[in-house]
Structures are given as C-alpha cells and as structure tokens.
Amino acid sequence: MEISRKLAILADAAKYDASCASSGAPARAAAPGGLGSTSNGICHSYTPDGRCVSLLKILLTNFCTYECSYCINRRSSNVPRARFTPDEVVDLTLGFYRRNYIEGLFLSSGIIRSPDYTMEQVVTVARKLRTEHRFAGYIHLKTIPEASPELLAEAGRYADRLSINIELPTTADLNRLAPQKNWQGIDSMMGRIAKNIDASAADRRPKRSPLSSTTTPLASPITDPEKTLFSTTSPATPLSSHPSLSPLSHSSLPTSSQTPRPSPLLSPFVTSTSVSSRASNRPRSGLPPPFAPAGQSTQMIVGATPTTDDAILRTADTLYRTHKLRRVYYSAFSPIPDASTALPLQSPPLLREHRLYQADWLLRFYGFTVNEIAPADAPQLDLTLSPKLAWALRNRHLFPVDLNRASRAQLLRIPGLGVRNTDRIIELRRFTALRLTDLARLRVNLKEALPFIIAADHSPHRLGLDSENLRARFTKPAEQLEFLL
C-alpha cells in the first residue's frame, strides 16, 4: 500500500482522539495560492502560554485486537486497515518538519499482538527520532495499558507528553463497553507515570550545597553590589569601564563563524541548549534526562453512557489530585457505522462538552468543588448558562461582592471575571477605587458581572439581584419553531 493511502487511513482514524485541542476543527483546505490545511493528519495544539503548535497526528496502525463498542477501529469494524512501520512514521515526521508543515508528532496505535509489542513499536519511533535524527520537536505518545514498566520508562525519556485514555468515566461504563480494558490497570499506569515524573523532577532539582544551609559568619562583610561598585577602598574604576555598564565592544560580539547554528530540526520554541541534550538524550550539566516534561493527560468519552456530569467531573477531579494530570479532555461521543445496540443513536450536544471544559477550568483554577458546580439536586450542567453563572444564581446570598474590598477568592467567583482580570483588579485597586469604566477597559463581561458586583459608582440593587427574572436576562428568549410546509 502506498504511503499516501496509509496516511489518509491512519490520519482519519486518529481524528477521534481529542487529546489534541483542535481535533474538532472541520476539514479545511487552502484556496489556490493559499497556505495551510487541516487535512492529512495535521492538527493544531496549544502550549500553556498560548502558542499554536502544528502536530502530525496519526495512528501507527488501526488494526486492533480489542472490541471496544464505541471505537471505530474495534476488531469487528468494517473499515479500511493500514499499518505504518516505525521507519515510515519517522520519515513522514522528518519530511513534514523539513517542509515546515509541523512542529511535532502525536502518535497513537491500535493494539496488535500484545500491549508490549505495540508499545515497543511506538517507542521505537520516538527513539529513532531523538537519537538517530536528533529531532527536538514536540512528541506526544499514547501509552498502551498493561505495557511493561521498562517500556513506559523508555517512552518517558523520549516523549514530551505521555497519555493514556481512561475512555469512560466509571468502572461500570468501562466494563460494559470495553470489557478487555481494565480500570485498575489504567489507573496503575497513570500512577506509575506520575511517580516517574516526580522522581525525574527530584533528580533534576539543584542540590543544595551543605555550606548554603549554614549561617553566614557575622565577621564576613556584607556584599552589596552597589557598594562594591562605588567602593572607595578598592581602586577607583571608571563607570564607563565597568564590565556591567560599558557598552559592548564590537570585538566582544560573536562573529558569524562563532555563532552556533541551530539544527535544521530545531523547534522554534526550544532553545538550542535544551535541544542538544533532549535530542541526544544526554544528561545536561550532569543532570539525568527529564521524564515526560510536559506531563500526562487523558481523554473521557461523554454521552456514550447515561453517566451524569457530576460523576464525570468527580473522576476528572480525582485524576487531577491523585495523578497530577495536566489535562483531562472531554470528547462527545460520535455515532459510528455498525454500532453496538448498547450505544445511543445520537451524539450528545457539543455544548455539553463545552460546559464540561468550563467546569473543569473552575475546578483547576478558581477553587470550586464538584459539589458546588454540580450539586446532588442538579447533577447535569445547565446547557443554557456557564457553570459559574449557574452557581452564582443558586447562591445569590453571597453577592454582591465589593470589587474594592473583596478577597481574591471572592473575586474569582464573580461571573464574567477571569483569573487574569481578577489579578489586574487587585493590582489596580491599590491606587484607585475601581469604577465601571475601569472594568470596561479591562474588557470584563459586564453583562454577567453587573448584577453581582459593587464598584465605586455602581450598586446592583436597582438591577434586582433578588428578582425572579434575573436568570432570564442571561438566556436567549424562546423562539417558536417554524412550521414545515
């Protein structure tokens, strides 16, 4: 089979994995004369600081011995099958990188022969890229449940991020739809990855010198850079000639021949120093190589079972706390051809996936608990309101909050206020009493925030915080459906 045909099959098979942030993007090709495409398995992911990274997102193979009901690649599925060799994946990655199409690789696989055999094939790709080709771009590997600890340790040495899909939010769901997968095995694998990451971080942490913990003798002079610079006891040194103040002389600048040239495979967001040690997997400055420095993540399918949102969020919250996951991705179930009768005929609304991501954010960055977001009497998230606004409407007795006096924890719970604007408000109110014009300049969502805040020139009482119609202000009015002719 031609490589292009394999690429079409295995890139299409990988699109159901939502662990890359833009996997829901529609297929889009550039117009004549234009640039860019979301086809051929290239997807976009985002770094924590907001940079967009293009990844080659493919499966090593979509052959699989497992029979997971929700999976398009299950053993009984009637789909075209293909398989890359590790060398073919390496060549594709390097070829796309040299054409500036991608900056990294996202590699997953169906289970063939055994978990260890499949994992070995996946690790071989990463090892060849790092050690034989000194590839320093981003690598995200899907680990295989029940693979040996030795293969997992090797994968962590070469990959930036490891992930293992928990697939479904409860043990009962997994037993019903994916009986060959083992919840305890997946949980154990996540725990092993977390321990390896912690151990690697501890090994790479600078060791404190025994002398640094001792008290400085009183007789030793206090070193003050400014006093040293202007000291009268030392020989006078003209300011212009001090190394820290004198302009750089032309001779001190590296010449073009001295300037280190980056490797052609350097990722633009990786420094040449880190690349040299990462790509060659050599210890840098005597430190051991890092283990999966971008952490681990997982994915949960939403809507394949009747499990409610509160159970989904409790599982995610437990994973964040026990295994220190960087991200839990929520993927709305997509109906597949020849599906099992145990699956729903329709996919859940994508808005549910969006609300789960909003709730996930509240758990991780705003100090909310699962019981606050999805209480026992409302286990499903409100699709018409954001989780924070829905919580505020249920807890009106905690509002209004004075922007000029409230604590950071109180500010974070105001609808329409994000983490960044909360910190800006705390900084600004040191100098002035905040008014609505200040909030407008910060681009605060005033429509949501106004009923819940007090500012120097604003009180919410006239907006009716206790009004029964307050909820209606945030929802779209009902529309009559058109009659079908």
Tab-separated table of C-alpha atoms in Angstrom:
chain	number	residue	atom	x	y	z
A	1	MET	CA	0.000	0.000	0.000
A	2	GLU	CA	1.280	3.455	-0.884
A	3	ILE	CA	2.373	5.748	1.902
A	4	SER	CA	-0.178	8.399	0.892
A	5	ARG	CA	-3.002	5.841	1.185
A	6	LYS	CA	-1.752	4.717	4.602
A	7	LEU	CA	-1.558	8.338	5.688
A	8	ALA	CA	-5.131	9.004	4.595
A	9	ILE	CA	-6.447	5.972	6.516
A	10	LEU	CA	-4.412	6.375	9.692
A	11	ALA	CA	-4.798	10.154	9.947
A	12	ASP	CA	-8.562	9.785	9.581
A	13	ALA	CA	-8.570	7.043	12.235
A	14	ALA	CA	-6.726	9.337	14.655
A	15	LYS	CA	-9.238	12.179	14.448
A	16	TYR	CA	-11.449	10.629	17.119
A	17	ASP	CA	-8.787	11.176	19.752
A	18	ALA	CA	-9.489	14.566	21.335
A	19	SER	CA	-6.235	14.803	23.248
A	20	CYS	CA	-5.139	17.490	20.821
A	21	ALA	CA	-7.064	20.657	21.437
A	22	SER	CA	-8.146	21.302	17.862
A	23	SER	CA	-9.326	17.813	16.951
A	24	GLY	CA	-12.847	19.157	16.452
A	25	ALA	CA	-11.786	21.540	13.693
A	26	PRO	CA	-13.604	20.990	10.394
A	27	ALA	CA	-11.671	19.728	7.403
A	28	ARG	CA	-10.347	22.745	5.532
A	29	ALA	CA	-8.028	23.049	2.557
A	30	ALA	CA	-6.309	26.167	1.366
A	31	ALA	CA	-7.673	28.024	-1.636
A	32	PRO	CA	-5.499	28.171	-4.765
A	33	GLY	CA	-2.442	30.206	-3.940
A	34	GLY	CA	-3.098	29.974	-0.211
A	35	LEU	CA	-1.360	28.114	2.581
A	36	GLY	CA	-2.479	25.824	5.385
A	37	SER	CA	-4.693	22.796	5.739
A	38	THR	CA	-6.318	20.719	8.462
A	39	SER	CA	-6.203	17.584	6.354
A	40	ASN	CA	-3.553	14.853	6.183
A	41	GLY	CA	-3.490	14.428	9.923
A	42	ILE	CA	-2.032	17.804	10.756
A	43	CYS	CA	-3.767	19.334	13.745
A	44	HIS	CA	-3.093	22.269	15.997
A	45	SER	CA	-2.435	22.105	19.681
A	46	TYR	CA	-1.748	24.921	22.127
A	47	THR	CA	1.023	25.343	24.646
A	48	PRO	CA	0.289	26.685	28.155
A	49	ASP	CA	1.375	30.185	27.107
A	50	GLY	CA	-0.973	30.221	24.132
A	51	ARG	CA	1.337	29.358	21.261
A	52	CYS	CA	-0.149	27.254	18.496
A	53	VAL	CA	1.797	24.135	17.559
A	54	SER	CA	1.074	22.056	14.460
A	55	LEU	CA	1.330	18.305	15.002
A	56	LEU	CA	1.331	15.310	12.705
A	57	LYS	CA	-1.489	13.317	14.322
A	58	ILE	CA	-1.623	9.696	13.189
A	59	LEU	CA	-2.021	6.113	14.343
A	60	LEU	CA	0.797	3.638	13.909
A	61	THR	CA	-1.923	1.174	12.908
A	62	ASN	CA	-5.698	0.900	13.118
A	63	PHE	CA	-5.582	-2.895	13.341
A	64	CYS	CA	-6.757	-3.776	16.834
A	65	THR	CA	-7.462	-6.932	18.777
A	66	TYR	CA	-9.784	-5.139	21.213
A	67	GLU	CA	-13.559	-4.901	20.789
A	68	CYS	CA	-14.459	-1.562	22.384
A	69	SER	CA	-18.056	-0.790	21.379
A	70	TYR	CA	-17.541	2.973	20.958
A	71	CYS	CA	-14.377	2.707	18.816
A	72	ILE	CA	-14.334	2.956	15.026
A	73	ASN	CA	-11.174	0.825	14.980
A	74	ARG	CA	-12.545	-2.075	17.017
A	75	ARG	CA	-11.769	-5.595	15.789
A	76	SER	CA	-15.176	-6.191	14.161
A	77	SER	CA	-15.374	-2.766	12.486
A	78	ASN	CA	-15.596	-2.821	8.711
A	79	VAL	CA	-13.135	-0.017	7.969
A	80	PRO	CA	-10.062	0.076	5.715
A	81	ARG	CA	-7.000	-1.040	7.653
A	82	ALA	CA	-3.385	0.056	7.342
A	83	ARG	CA	-0.155	-0.081	9.270
A	84	PHE	CA	2.962	2.044	9.251
A	85	THR	CA	6.390	0.700	10.036
A	86	PRO	CA	8.337	2.782	12.584
A	87	ASP	CA	10.716	3.914	9.822
A	88	GLU	CA	7.793	5.167	7.730
A	89	VAL	CA	6.499	7.279	10.623
A	90	VAL	CA	9.990	8.654	11.196
A	91	ASP	CA	10.371	9.573	7.520
A	92	LEU	CA	6.933	11.218	7.412
A	93	THR	CA	7.661	13.257	10.534
A	94	LEU	CA	11.021	14.469	9.268
A	95	GLY	CA	9.656	15.188	5.806
A	96	PHE	CA	6.748	17.250	7.111
A	97	TYR	CA	9.018	19.055	9.555
A	98	ARG	CA	11.516	19.996	6.864
A	99	ARG	CA	8.643	21.382	4.787
A	100	ASN	CA	7.626	23.466	7.801
A	101	TYR	CA	4.211	21.777	7.968
A	102	ILE	CA	4.530	20.553	11.534
A	103	GLU	CA	6.439	21.130	14.741
A	104	GLY	CA	5.824	17.795	16.378
A	105	LEU	CA	4.256	14.340	16.379
A	106	PHE	CA	1.180	12.901	18.087
A	107	LEU	CA	1.343	9.099	17.821
A	108	SER	CA	-1.228	6.565	18.983
A	109	SER	CA	-1.967	2.995	17.922
A	110	GLY	CA	-4.408	0.127	17.962
A	111	ILE	CA	-3.370	-2.927	19.970
A	112	ILE	CA	-1.625	-5.534	17.831
A	113	ARG	CA	-0.228	-8.884	19.056
A	114	SER	CA	0.226	-7.683	22.642
A	115	PRO	CA	0.443	-4.448	24.657
A	116	ASP	CA	4.219	-4.815	24.973
A	117	TYR	CA	4.732	-5.397	21.241
A	118	THR	CA	2.599	-2.362	20.346
A	119	MET	CA	4.286	-0.160	22.915
A	120	GLU	CA	7.714	-1.238	21.662
A	121	GLN	CA	6.779	-0.156	18.133
A	122	VAL	CA	5.602	3.247	19.382
A	123	VAL	CA	8.738	3.747	21.464
A	124	THR	CA	10.929	2.781	18.527
A	125	VAL	CA	9.568	5.725	16.544
A	126	ALA	CA	10.396	8.186	19.332
A	127	ARG	CA	13.811	6.638	19.942
A	128	LYS	CA	14.801	6.848	16.287
A	129	LEU	CA	13.650	10.462	16.039
A	130	ARG	CA	15.537	11.539	19.161
A	131	THR	CA	18.748	9.540	18.927
A	132	GLU	CA	19.326	8.872	15.220
A	133	HIS	CA	17.937	12.122	13.776
A	134	ARG	CA	18.318	14.456	16.781
A	135	PHE	CA	14.730	15.569	16.363
A	136	ALA	CA	13.933	18.152	19.030
A	137	GLY	CA	10.318	18.849	18.161
A	138	TYR	CA	7.358	18.037	20.365
A	139	ILE	CA	6.443	14.338	20.725
A	140	HIS	CA	3.219	13.142	22.343
A	141	LEU	CA	2.936	9.364	22.735
A	142	LYS	CA	-0.155	7.407	23.674
A	143	THR	CA	0.878	4.704	26.085
A	144	ILE	CA	-0.661	1.262	25.954
A	145	PRO	CA	-2.379	-0.107	29.067
A	146	GLU	CA	-0.672	-3.162	30.559
A	147	ALA	CA	2.647	-2.385	28.807
A	148	SER	CA	5.746	-3.186	30.833
A	149	PRO	CA	7.255	-0.556	33.192
A	150	GLU	CA	10.551	-0.719	31.268
A	151	LEU	CA	8.884	0.350	28.010
A	152	LEU	CA	6.978	3.080	29.841
A	153	ALA	CA	10.231	4.394	31.321
A	154	GLU	CA	11.832	4.461	27.874
A	155	ALA	CA	8.824	6.247	26.364
A	156	GLY	CA	9.060	8.950	29.024
A	157	ARG	CA	12.694	9.595	28.197
A	158	TYR	CA	11.900	10.434	24.577
A	159	ALA	CA	8.400	11.945	24.716
A	160	ASP	CA	7.427	15.402	25.905
A	161	ARG	CA	3.982	14.222	26.951
A	162	LEU	CA	2.541	10.788	27.701
A	163	SER	CA	-1.132	9.999	27.864
A	164	ILE	CA	-3.345	7.032	28.471
A	165	ASN	CA	-7.050	7.207	27.753
A	166	ILE	CA	-9.349	6.336	30.616
A	167	GLU	CA	-12.078	6.290	27.931
A	168	LEU	CA	-15.173	6.211	30.178
A	169	PRO	CA	-15.911	7.967	33.463
A	170	THR	CA	-16.816	4.976	35.642
A	171	THR	CA	-15.693	1.389	36.115
A	172	ALA	CA	-19.196	0.132	35.279
A	173	ASP	CA	-19.183	2.041	31.976
A	174	LEU	CA	-15.791	0.603	31.019
A	175	ASN	CA	-16.829	-2.952	31.906
A	176	ARG	CA	-19.953	-2.600	29.777
A	177	LEU	CA	-18.462	-1.047	26.632
A	178	ALA	CA	-14.782	-2.044	26.758
A	179	PRO	CA	-14.564	-5.299	28.739
A	180	GLN	CA	-10.991	-6.009	27.587
A	181	LYS	CA	-9.746	-2.844	29.241
A	182	ASN	CA	-9.076	-2.781	32.937
A	183	TRP	CA	-9.825	0.287	35.052
A	184	GLN	CA	-7.302	-0.697	37.734
A	185	GLY	CA	-4.632	-1.273	35.073
A	186	ILE	CA	-5.184	2.181	33.565
A	187	ASP	CA	-5.161	3.773	36.993
A	188	SER	CA	-1.970	1.916	37.895
A	189	MET	CA	-0.298	3.059	34.666
A	190	MET	CA	-1.215	6.686	35.409
A	191	GLY	CA	0.201	6.346	38.905
A	192	ARG	CA	3.435	4.925	37.512
A	193	ILE	CA	3.788	7.826	35.078
A	194	ALA	CA	3.152	10.323	37.891
A	195	LYS	CA	5.805	8.687	40.087
A	196	ASN	CA	8.346	8.726	37.264
A	197	ILE	CA	7.666	12.402	36.589
A	198	ASP	CA	8.054	13.263	40.274
A	199	ALA	CA	11.245	11.197	40.579
A	200	SER	CA	12.717	12.837	37.479
A	201	ALA	CA	11.896	16.314	38.785
A	202	ALA	CA	13.513	15.494	42.136
A	203	ASP	CA	16.644	14.132	40.468
A	204	ARG	CA	16.980	17.225	38.287
A	205	ARG	CA	16.370	19.687	41.121
A	206	PRO	CA	19.590	21.530	42.009
A	207	LYS	CA	21.142	20.029	45.102
A	208	ARG	CA	21.653	22.494	47.921
A	209	SER	CA	25.251	22.840	48.988
A	210	PRO	CA	25.896	21.978	52.659
A	211	LEU	CA	27.519	25.410	53.061
A	212	SER	CA	24.354	27.197	51.887
A	213	SER	CA	22.391	25.993	54.900
A	214	THR	CA	24.895	27.296	57.418
A	215	THR	CA	24.632	30.741	58.903
A	216	THR	CA	26.921	33.352	57.413
A	217	PRO	CA	29.557	34.350	59.964
A	218	LEU	CA	28.968	37.807	61.405
A	219	ALA	CA	32.562	38.761	60.702
A	220	SER	CA	32.138	38.310	56.976
A	221	PRO	CA	31.440	41.550	55.160
A	222	ILE	CA	28.005	42.114	53.662
A	223	THR	CA	28.314	42.155	49.927
A	224	ASP	CA	26.351	44.912	48.285
A	225	PRO	CA	26.808	45.166	44.528
A	226	GLU	CA	26.252	48.911	44.599
A	227	LYS	CA	28.755	49.471	47.435
A	228	THR	CA	31.256	47.264	45.692
A	229	LEU	CA	30.858	49.227	42.524
A	230	PHE	CA	31.407	52.581	44.211
A	231	SER	CA	33.747	51.376	46.948
A	232	THR	CA	36.392	53.921	47.949
A	233	THR	CA	38.651	51.291	49.460
A	234	SER	CA	39.096	49.476	46.222
A	235	PRO	CA	40.969	51.008	43.325
A	236	ALA	CA	38.834	53.548	41.572
A	237	THR	CA	37.205	52.134	38.465
A	238	PRO	CA	35.632	54.430	35.899
A	239	LEU	CA	31.963	53.637	35.379
A	240	SER	CA	32.418	53.532	31.672
A	241	SER	CA	34.994	50.798	32.019
A	242	HIS	CA	32.972	48.613	34.428
A	243	PRO	CA	32.060	45.383	32.701
A	244	SER	CA	28.388	45.647	33.665
A	245	LEU	CA	27.981	49.185	32.320
A	246	SER	CA	30.323	49.554	29.433
A	247	PRO	CA	28.789	49.181	26.010
A	248	LEU	CA	29.542	46.006	24.187
A	249	SER	CA	32.580	46.370	22.092
A	250	HIS	CA	32.469	45.048	18.586
A	251	SER	CA	35.162	42.518	19.387
A	252	SER	CA	33.098	41.077	22.263
A	253	LEU	CA	30.251	40.120	19.942
A	254	PRO	CA	30.386	36.642	18.457
A	255	THR	CA	31.242	36.595	14.822
A	256	SER	CA	29.070	34.789	12.340
A	257	SER	CA	31.506	31.919	12.370
A	258	GLN	CA	31.280	31.747	16.175
A	259	THR	CA	27.503	31.951	16.389
A	260	PRO	CA	26.113	28.454	16.986
A	261	ARG	CA	23.838	27.428	14.194
A	262	PRO	CA	20.587	25.752	15.165
A	263	SER	CA	19.913	22.290	13.933
A	264	PRO	CA	17.591	22.218	10.906
A	265	LEU	CA	15.227	20.172	13.050
A	266	LEU	CA	15.103	22.657	15.882
A	267	SER	CA	11.661	23.550	17.079
A	268	PRO	CA	11.333	27.346	17.187
A	269	PHE	CA	10.190	27.294	20.804
A	270	VAL	CA	13.051	25.187	22.108
A	271	THR	CA	16.419	26.637	22.950
A	272	SER	CA	19.472	25.179	21.311
A	273	THR	CA	20.915	24.153	24.678
A	274	SER	CA	17.855	22.181	25.716
A	275	VAL	CA	17.620	20.696	22.265
A	276	SER	CA	21.118	19.333	22.278
A	277	SER	CA	20.547	17.429	25.492
A	278	ARG	CA	16.934	16.448	24.730
A	279	ALA	CA	17.585	15.294	21.200
A	280	SER	CA	20.625	13.267	22.090
A	281	ASN	CA	19.079	12.153	25.392
A	282	ARG	CA	22.316	13.046	27.150
A	283	PRO	CA	22.369	14.394	30.696
A	284	ARG	CA	22.813	18.156	30.693
A	285	SER	CA	25.239	19.549	33.224
A	286	GLY	CA	25.345	16.210	34.975
A	287	LEU	CA	21.547	16.054	35.325
A	288	PRO	CA	19.570	12.984	34.229
A	289	PRO	CA	17.271	13.437	31.186
A	290	PRO	CA	13.746	14.610	32.050
A	291	PHE	CA	10.811	12.202	32.063
A	292	ALA	CA	7.804	13.456	30.064
A	293	PRO	CA	8.413	17.127	30.943
A	294	ALA	CA	5.011	18.163	29.552
A	295	GLY	CA	3.257	15.788	31.967
A	296	GLN	CA	0.450	13.359	31.241
A	297	SER	CA	-3.128	13.701	30.044
A	298	THR	CA	-6.167	11.540	29.340
A	299	GLN	CA	-9.460	11.535	27.471
A	300	MET	CA	-13.027	10.686	28.502
A	301	ILE	CA	-15.863	9.968	26.089
A	302	VAL	CA	-19.020	11.863	27.019
A	303	GLY	CA	-22.517	10.734	26.148
A	304	ALA	CA	-21.841	7.088	25.254
A	305	THR	CA	-23.482	6.085	28.553
A	306	PRO	CA	-26.108	7.752	30.785
A	307	THR	CA	-23.444	8.794	33.319
A	308	THR	CA	-24.156	12.297	34.605
A	309	ASP	CA	-21.861	15.302	34.537
A	310	ASP	CA	-21.210	15.242	38.278
A	311	ALA	CA	-19.762	11.695	38.007
A	312	ILE	CA	-17.607	12.763	35.053
A	313	LEU	CA	-16.278	15.764	36.969
A	314	ARG	CA	-15.609	13.674	40.096
A	315	THR	CA	-13.486	11.264	38.073
A	316	ALA	CA	-11.597	14.163	36.490
A	317	ASP	CA	-11.084	15.834	39.873
A	318	THR	CA	-9.728	12.592	41.341
A	319	LEU	CA	-7.300	12.174	38.439
A	320	TYR	CA	-6.030	15.749	38.842
A	321	ARG	CA	-5.436	15.285	42.559
A	322	THR	CA	-4.031	11.745	42.653
A	323	HIS	CA	-2.055	11.543	39.407
A	324	LYS	CA	-1.385	15.266	38.799
A	325	LEU	CA	-2.697	15.188	35.225
A	326	ARG	CA	-2.092	18.272	33.117
A	327	ARG	CA	-5.348	17.908	31.212
A	328	VAL	CA	-8.461	15.792	31.022
A	329	TYR	CA	-10.008	16.030	27.553
A	330	TYR	CA	-13.734	15.504	27.085
A	331	SER	CA	-14.837	14.067	23.764
A	332	ALA	CA	-18.521	13.994	22.829
A	333	PHE	CA	-19.451	10.525	21.625
A	334	SER	CA	-19.795	10.264	17.831
A	335	PRO	CA	-22.087	7.590	16.366
A	336	ILE	CA	-20.089	5.105	14.290
A	337	PRO	CA	-21.111	2.733	11.469
A	338	ASP	CA	-22.425	-0.671	12.520
A	339	ALA	CA	-22.508	0.451	16.121
A	340	SER	CA	-23.452	-1.731	19.055
A	341	THR	CA	-27.048	-1.576	20.278
A	342	ALA	CA	-25.640	-0.570	23.656
A	343	LEU	CA	-24.731	2.837	22.218
A	344	PRO	CA	-27.072	5.815	21.747
A	345	LEU	CA	-28.214	6.608	18.231
A	346	GLN	CA	-27.372	10.297	18.529
A	347	SER	CA	-24.358	12.144	19.816
A	348	PRO	CA	-24.811	14.478	22.811
A	349	PRO	CA	-24.873	18.224	22.099
A	350	LEU	CA	-21.394	19.654	21.660
A	351	LEU	CA	-22.431	22.346	24.115
A	352	ARG	CA	-22.271	19.688	26.855
A	353	GLU	CA	-18.619	19.085	26.012
A	354	HIS	CA	-18.032	22.841	26.187
A	355	ARG	CA	-19.745	23.139	29.605
A	356	LEU	CA	-17.592	20.298	30.942
A	357	TYR	CA	-14.453	22.137	29.855
A	358	GLN	CA	-15.723	25.292	31.601
A	359	ALA	CA	-16.438	23.304	34.776
A	360	ASP	CA	-13.029	21.639	34.525
A	361	TRP	CA	-11.453	25.104	34.430
A	362	LEU	CA	-13.362	26.122	37.578
A	363	LEU	CA	-12.027	23.053	39.399
A	364	ARG	CA	-8.439	23.695	38.414
A	365	PHE	CA	-8.055	27.475	38.596
A	366	TYR	CA	-10.985	29.019	40.500
A	367	GLY	CA	-11.151	26.960	43.700
A	368	PHE	CA	-14.571	25.399	43.065
A	369	THR	CA	-15.512	21.884	44.167
A	370	VAL	CA	-17.548	19.351	42.217
A	371	ASN	CA	-20.410	19.640	44.726
A	372	GLU	CA	-20.631	23.378	44.076
A	373	ILE	CA	-20.614	23.031	40.285
A	374	ALA	CA	-22.904	20.008	40.011
A	375	PRO	CA	-24.831	19.575	43.296
A	376	ALA	CA	-26.843	16.469	44.084
A	377	ASP	CA	-30.132	18.108	43.072
A	378	ALA	CA	-28.681	19.236	39.692
A	379	PRO	CA	-26.172	16.560	38.567
A	380	GLN	CA	-26.256	17.706	34.929
A	381	LEU	CA	-24.657	21.008	33.947
A	382	ASP	CA	-27.015	23.721	32.735
A	383	LEU	CA	-26.543	23.983	28.966
A	384	THR	CA	-28.062	27.475	28.798
A	385	LEU	CA	-25.694	29.088	31.330
A	386	SER	CA	-21.994	28.833	32.091
A	387	PRO	CA	-21.270	26.747	35.229
A	388	LYS	CA	-20.031	29.805	37.137
A	389	LEU	CA	-23.101	31.901	36.321
A	390	ALA	CA	-25.392	28.993	37.212
A	391	TRP	CA	-23.599	28.650	40.564
A	392	ALA	CA	-23.920	32.399	41.250
A	393	LEU	CA	-27.662	32.319	40.579
A	394	ARG	CA	-28.038	29.429	43.023
A	395	ASN	CA	-26.023	31.328	45.668
A	396	ARG	CA	-27.289	34.906	45.414
A	397	HIS	CA	-26.956	35.351	49.167
A	398	LEU	CA	-23.159	35.555	48.685
A	399	PHE	CA	-23.499	38.625	46.421
A	400	PRO	CA	-22.994	41.481	45.697
A	401	VAL	CA	-19.221	41.494	46.122
A	402	ASP	CA	-17.355	44.783	46.542
A	403	LEU	CA	-14.584	44.888	43.942
A	404	ASN	CA	-12.573	47.320	46.031
A	405	ARG	CA	-12.582	45.230	49.216
A	406	ALA	CA	-13.178	41.570	48.409
A	407	SER	CA	-10.555	38.863	48.692
A	408	ARG	CA	-9.116	37.186	45.607
A	409	ALA	CA	-11.134	34.029	46.298
A	410	GLN	CA	-14.350	36.077	46.328
A	411	LEU	CA	-13.443	37.912	43.133
A	412	LEU	CA	-12.746	34.651	41.309
A	413	ARG	CA	-16.354	33.590	41.912
A	414	ILE	CA	-17.897	36.614	40.215
A	415	PRO	CA	-19.422	35.703	36.824
A	416	GLY	CA	-17.663	37.459	33.969
A	417	LEU	CA	-14.339	37.763	35.815
A	418	GLY	CA	-11.415	35.568	34.783
A	419	VAL	CA	-8.165	34.877	36.580
A	420	ARG	CA	-6.206	37.496	34.660
A	421	ASN	CA	-8.705	40.300	35.271
A	422	THR	CA	-9.025	39.315	38.921
A	423	ASP	CA	-5.308	39.819	39.392
A	424	ARG	CA	-5.429	43.092	37.458
A	425	ILE	CA	-8.228	44.385	39.693
A	426	ILE	CA	-6.273	43.519	42.834
A	427	GLU	CA	-3.293	45.408	41.465
A	428	LEU	CA	-5.274	48.451	40.263
A	429	ARG	CA	-7.287	48.971	43.438
A	430	ARG	CA	-4.066	49.693	45.323
A	431	PHE	CA	-4.022	53.040	43.527
A	432	THR	CA	-7.657	53.928	42.840
A	433	ALA	CA	-11.233	52.968	43.618
A	434	LEU	CA	-12.432	50.930	40.668
A	435	ARG	CA	-15.329	52.209	38.555
A	436	LEU	CA	-17.298	50.655	35.732
A	437	THR	CA	-15.177	52.487	33.173
A	438	ASP	CA	-12.133	50.683	34.575
A	439	LEU	CA	-13.882	47.335	34.126
A	440	ALA	CA	-14.819	48.256	30.572
A	441	ARG	CA	-11.181	48.996	29.802
A	442	LEU	CA	-10.277	45.560	31.181
A	443	ARG	CA	-12.925	44.067	28.862
A	444	VAL	CA	-14.789	42.436	31.735
A	445	ASN	CA	-18.036	40.743	30.691
A	446	LEU	CA	-20.253	43.424	32.253
A	447	LYS	CA	-23.500	41.774	31.205
A	448	GLU	CA	-22.746	38.852	33.520
A	449	ALA	CA	-20.843	40.744	36.203
A	450	LEU	CA	-23.030	43.812	36.870
A	451	PRO	CA	-25.762	42.148	38.978
A	452	PHE	CA	-23.133	40.608	41.272
A	453	ILE	CA	-20.666	43.436	41.985
A	454	ILE	CA	-20.317	46.725	43.817
A	455	ALA	CA	-18.000	49.351	42.341
A	456	ALA	CA	-17.281	52.952	43.310
A	457	ASP	CA	-20.060	54.174	41.007
A	458	HIS	CA	-22.266	51.080	40.884
A	459	SER	CA	-24.640	49.221	43.136
A	460	PRO	CA	-26.573	46.217	41.838
A	461	HIS	CA	-29.742	46.704	43.898
A	462	ARG	CA	-31.561	48.506	41.159
A	463	LEU	CA	-30.784	45.627	38.793
A	464	GLY	CA	-32.767	43.296	41.025
A	465	LEU	CA	-30.323	40.684	42.333
A	466	ASP	CA	-33.298	39.105	44.113
A	467	SER	CA	-35.528	39.269	41.076
A	468	GLU	CA	-37.045	36.018	39.896
A	469	ASN	CA	-36.427	37.170	36.340
A	470	LEU	CA	-32.674	37.558	36.763
A	471	ARG	CA	-31.963	34.214	35.090
A	472	ALA	CA	-33.972	35.276	32.033
A	473	ARG	CA	-31.566	38.194	31.463
A	474	PHE	CA	-28.784	35.732	30.620
A	475	THR	CA	-30.694	33.336	28.405
A	476	LYS	CA	-31.983	33.709	24.893
A	477	PRO	CA	-35.742	34.195	24.631
A	478	ALA	CA	-37.676	31.172	23.442
A	479	GLU	CA	-38.443	31.137	19.728
A	480	GLN	CA	-41.331	29.467	18.026
A	481	LEU	CA	-40.223	26.776	15.628
A	482	GLU	CA	-41.159	27.286	12.015
A	483	PHE	CA	-43.839	25.046	10.596
A	484	LEU	CA	-42.712	22.613	7.958
A	485	LEU	CA	-44.562	23.108	4.682
